[in-house]
CSV table of C-alpha atoms in Angstrom, one decimal:
chain,number,residue,atom,x,y,z
A,1,MET,CA,-25.7,-5.8,-18.6
A,2,LYS,CA,-24.2,-8.9,-20.2
A,3,ASN,CA,-20.7,-7.6,-19.4
A,4,ILE,CA,-21.6,-7.1,-15.8
A,5,LEU,CA,-23.0,-10.7,-15.5
A,6,LEU,CA,-20.0,-12.1,-17.3
A,7,TYR,CA,-17.7,-10.2,-14.9
A,8,PHE,CA,-19.4,-11.6,-11.8
A,9,THR,CA,-19.7,-15.1,-13.3
A,10,ILE,CA,-15.9,-15.2,-13.7
A,11,LEU,CA,-15.0,-13.6,-10.3
A,12,ILE,CA,-17.5,-15.3,-8.0
A,13,PRO,CA,-15.5,-18.6,-7.8
A,14,TYR,CA,-12.5,-16.6,-6.7
A,15,PHE,CA,-14.3,-14.7,-4.0
A,16,ILE,CA,-16.0,-17.9,-2.7
A,17,ASN,CA,-12.7,-19.7,-2.3
A,18,SER,CA,-10.6,-16.7,-1.1
A,19,GLN,CA,-9.2,-16.4,2.4
A,20,VAL,CA,-7.6,-13.4,3.9
A,21,ILE,CA,-4.1,-14.1,5.2
A,22,TRP,CA,-3.2,-10.6,6.5
A,23,VAL,CA,-4.9,-7.2,6.3
A,24,GLU,CA,-4.3,-3.6,7.4
A,25,ASP,CA,-7.1,-1.1,7.0
A,26,PHE,CA,-5.8,1.5,9.5
A,27,SER,CA,-9.3,1.8,11.1
A,28,THR,CA,-8.3,1.0,14.7
A,29,TYR,CA,-5.5,3.6,15.1
A,30,PRO,CA,-5.8,7.1,16.5
A,31,ASN,CA,-4.9,9.8,13.9
A,32,GLY,CA,-1.1,10.4,13.7
A,33,THR,CA,0.0,6.8,14.4
A,34,GLN,CA,3.3,6.3,12.8
A,35,ASN,CA,4.3,2.8,14.0
A,36,ALA,CA,2.2,-0.2,15.0
A,37,ILE,CA,2.7,-3.9,15.8
A,38,LYS,CA,1.9,-4.9,12.2
A,39,TRP,CA,4.0,-2.2,10.5
A,40,THR,CA,6.7,0.5,11.0
A,41,THR,CA,7.6,3.7,9.3
A,42,ASN,CA,10.5,6.1,8.9
A,43,ALA,CA,10.2,9.6,7.3
A,44,ASN,CA,11.9,13.0,7.2
A,45,ASN,CA,11.1,16.5,6.2
A,46,CYS,CA,14.1,17.4,4.1
A,47,ASP,CA,13.2,21.0,3.7
A,48,ALA,CA,13.7,21.6,7.4
A,49,ASP,CA,10.1,22.3,8.2
A,50,GLY,CA,10.4,20.0,11.2
A,51,PRO,CA,9.9,16.3,12.1
A,52,PRO,CA,6.9,14.6,10.4
A,53,GLY,CA,3.7,15.3,12.4
A,54,THR,CA,4.9,18.5,14.1
A,55,VAL,CA,4.4,21.2,11.4
A,56,ALA,CA,1.2,22.7,10.1
A,57,ASP,CA,0.3,21.4,6.6
A,58,ASN,CA,2.7,18.5,6.9
A,59,TYR,CA,1.4,15.1,7.8
A,60,TRP,CA,2.8,11.5,8.2
A,61,GLY,CA,0.7,8.7,9.7
A,62,THR,CA,-2.8,7.4,10.0
A,63,PHE,CA,-5.7,9.7,9.4
A,64,ASN,CA,-9.4,8.8,9.5
A,65,GLY,CA,-8.8,5.2,8.7
A,66,GLU,CA,-6.1,5.6,6.0
A,67,PHE,CA,-2.3,6.2,5.9
A,68,ARG,CA,-1.6,9.8,4.8
A,69,CYS,CA,1.5,11.6,3.5
A,70,GLU,CA,1.4,15.4,3.0
A,71,ASP,CA,4.5,17.5,2.1
A,72,ILE,CA,7.0,15.0,3.5
A,73,GLU,CA,9.9,15.1,1.1
A,74,GLY,CA,11.9,12.0,2.0
A,75,LEU,CA,14.9,10.5,3.7
A,76,THR,CA,17.6,11.4,1.3
A,77,CYS,CA,18.0,15.2,0.7
A,78,CYS,CA,18.9,16.4,-2.8
A,79,SER,CA,20.6,19.7,-3.7
A,80,GLY,CA,18.3,22.7,-3.1
A,81,GLY,CA,16.7,21.2,0.0
A,82,GLN,CA,14.3,18.8,-1.7
A,83,GLY,CA,14.2,15.1,-0.8
A,84,GLU,CA,13.9,11.8,-2.6
A,85,ALA,CA,10.4,10.3,-2.4
A,86,ASP,CA,11.6,7.4,-0.3
A,87,ASN,CA,9.8,7.7,3.0
A,88,LEU,CA,9.1,4.2,4.2
A,89,TRP,CA,6.1,2.2,5.4
A,90,LEU,CA,7.0,-1.5,6.0
A,91,SER,CA,4.9,-4.4,7.0
A,92,GLU,CA,5.8,-7.0,9.5
A,93,ASP,CA,6.9,-10.4,8.2
A,94,ILE,CA,3.8,-12.1,6.9
A,95,SER,CA,3.8,-15.9,6.9
A,96,ILE,CA,2.6,-17.4,3.6
A,97,VAL,CA,3.7,-20.9,4.3
A,98,GLY,CA,1.4,-23.5,2.9
A,99,TYR,CA,-0.4,-21.1,0.4
A,100,THR,CA,0.1,-21.4,-3.3
A,101,LYS,CA,-2.1,-18.7,-4.9
A,102,ILE,CA,-1.3,-15.5,-3.1
A,103,TYR,CA,-2.4,-12.0,-4.1
A,104,ILE,CA,-1.9,-8.5,-2.6
A,105,SER,CA,-4.4,-5.7,-3.1
A,106,MET,CA,-4.2,-2.0,-2.0
A,107,SER,CA,-6.2,1.1,-2.5
A,108,THR,CA,-4.6,4.5,-3.2
A,109,ARG,CA,-5.8,8.0,-3.8
A,110,VAL,CA,-4.4,11.5,-4.4
A,111,GLN,CA,-5.6,14.9,-3.1
A,112,GLY,CA,-4.0,17.8,-5.0
A,113,ASN,CA,-2.0,17.5,-8.2
A,114,VAL,CA,1.2,15.5,-7.9
A,115,GLU,CA,4.1,15.8,-10.3
A,116,CYS,CA,6.4,13.3,-11.8
A,117,ALA,CA,9.7,15.1,-11.8
A,118,PRO,CA,13.4,14.6,-10.8
A,119,CYS,CA,14.4,15.0,-7.2
A,120,GLY,CA,14.7,18.7,-6.4
A,121,SER,CA,12.3,19.7,-9.1
A,122,GLY,CA,9.0,19.1,-7.2
A,123,GLY,CA,8.9,15.3,-7.8
A,124,ASP,CA,6.3,13.2,-6.0
A,125,LEU,CA,6.1,9.5,-5.8
A,126,LEU,CA,4.1,6.6,-4.3
A,127,GLU,CA,5.5,3.1,-5.0
A,128,ALA,CA,4.2,-0.1,-3.3
A,129,SER,CA,6.4,-3.2,-3.6
A,130,TYR,CA,6.5,-6.7,-2.2
A,131,GLN,CA,9.4,-9.1,-1.3
A,132,ILE,CA,9.3,-12.8,-0.9
A,133,ASP,CA,11.9,-14.6,1.3
A,134,GLY,CA,14.3,-11.7,1.2
A,135,GLY,CA,14.4,-11.5,-2.6
A,136,PRO,CA,14.2,-8.3,-4.7
A,137,TRP,CA,11.5,-5.7,-4.2
A,138,ILE,CA,8.9,-6.0,-6.9
A,139,PRO,CA,6.7,-2.9,-7.5
A,140,PHE,CA,3.0,-3.4,-8.0
A,141,VAL,CA,1.7,0.2,-7.6
A,142,THR,CA,3.4,3.4,-8.9
A,143,ILE,CA,1.9,6.9,-8.8
A,144,CYS,CA,4.3,9.4,-10.3
A,145,GLY,CA,2.1,12.2,-11.5
A,146,ALA,CA,-1.7,12.2,-11.0
A,147,ALA,CA,-4.5,14.7,-10.9
A,148,SER,CA,-6.4,15.5,-7.7
A,149,GLY,CA,-9.2,12.9,-7.2
A,150,PHE,CA,-7.2,10.0,-8.6
A,151,PHE,CA,-8.3,6.7,-6.9
A,152,SER,CA,-7.3,3.2,-7.7
A,153,THR,CA,-7.4,-0.3,-6.2
A,154,ASP,CA,-4.6,-2.5,-7.5
A,155,CYS,CA,-4.1,-6.3,-7.2
A,156,ILE,CA,-1.2,-8.5,-8.1
A,157,TYR,CA,-0.5,-12.2,-8.0
A,158,VAL,CA,2.7,-12.9,-6.0
A,159,GLY,CA,3.1,-16.6,-6.2
A,160,MET,CA,4.3,-18.5,-3.1
A,161,GLY,CA,7.1,-18.7,-0.5
A,162,ASN,CA,7.6,-18.5,3.2
A,163,ILE,CA,7.8,-14.8,4.2
A,164,LEU,CA,6.1,-11.9,2.5
A,165,LYS,CA,6.9,-8.2,3.2
A,166,ILE,CA,5.1,-5.2,1.7
A,167,ARG,CA,6.8,-1.8,1.4
A,168,VAL,CA,5.4,1.6,0.4
A,169,LEU,CA,7.8,4.4,-0.5
A,170,LEU,CA,6.0,7.8,-0.7
A,171,GLY,CA,6.9,11.5,-0.6
A,172,ASN,CA,5.6,14.8,-1.9
A,173,GLN,CA,6.9,18.3,-1.9
A,174,ALA,CA,4.0,20.8,-1.4
A,175,ASN,CA,1.5,21.5,1.3
A,176,ASP,CA,-1.5,20.9,-1.1
A,177,GLU,CA,-0.2,17.4,-2.2
A,178,VAL,CA,-1.5,14.4,-0.3
A,179,TYR,CA,-1.0,10.6,-0.9
A,180,TYR,CA,-3.3,8.2,0.8
A,181,PHE,CA,-3.2,4.4,0.9
A,182,ASP,CA,-5.5,1.9,2.6
A,183,ASP,CA,-6.8,-1.7,2.7
A,184,VAL,CA,-3.5,-3.5,2.3
A,185,THR,CA,-4.7,-7.1,2.0
A,186,VAL,CA,-2.9,-10.4,1.4
A,187,TYR,CA,-5.2,-13.2,0.4
A,188,THR,CA,-5.3,-16.6,-1.3
A,189,THR,CA,-7.8,-18.0,-3.8
A,190,GLN,CA,-6.8,-21.6,-3.3
A,191,SER,CA,-9.6,-23.9,-2.4
A,192,ASN,CA,-9.6,-25.3,1.2
A,193,VAL,CA,-11.9,-28.2,0.2
A,194,ILE,CA,-10.4,-31.6,1.0
A,195,TYR,CA,-11.5,-34.4,-1.3
A,196,HIS,CA,-11.6,-38.0,-0.1
A,197,ASN,CA,-11.4,-41.1,-2.3
């Protein structure tokens, strides 16, 4: 009980002063949405099953308020017909001008067992990254190998700048392997209180 009280005592000031800058919770889209005003995607079934969203047991797009990837190998095919795990979800440009304490959070989960293996050997991957002002992509979530039922909410401090972009690369290579991600949120914990002398 002491640990719980300490936890809330430390975090309450952050929640009180937090402000959401940008959020995507996928709740307003019909199932199967692959592009929206706030984000775009690109994906491919390298094993020739057919375009994403057209083949049974393959799925790419929104599903019941989450983004779902099931048996979508990737954009770059490897030998043997398997693809790299580099299907792409990309946010719009997110203005972070004037904010100094910026964070990103995102929830992920796995259905089915996903492997961490080289391309062409059944490898599966989910990697979320951010970029500020056109700089390098910096990963903040990586799932390469996980058991069915895995769930996580990850948060990272990203600093400051003008334009933030968020990218999720994800792919898996079996009909019973599914990645989900949701609640992509950009927020600040800076205080908006103005002090007068």
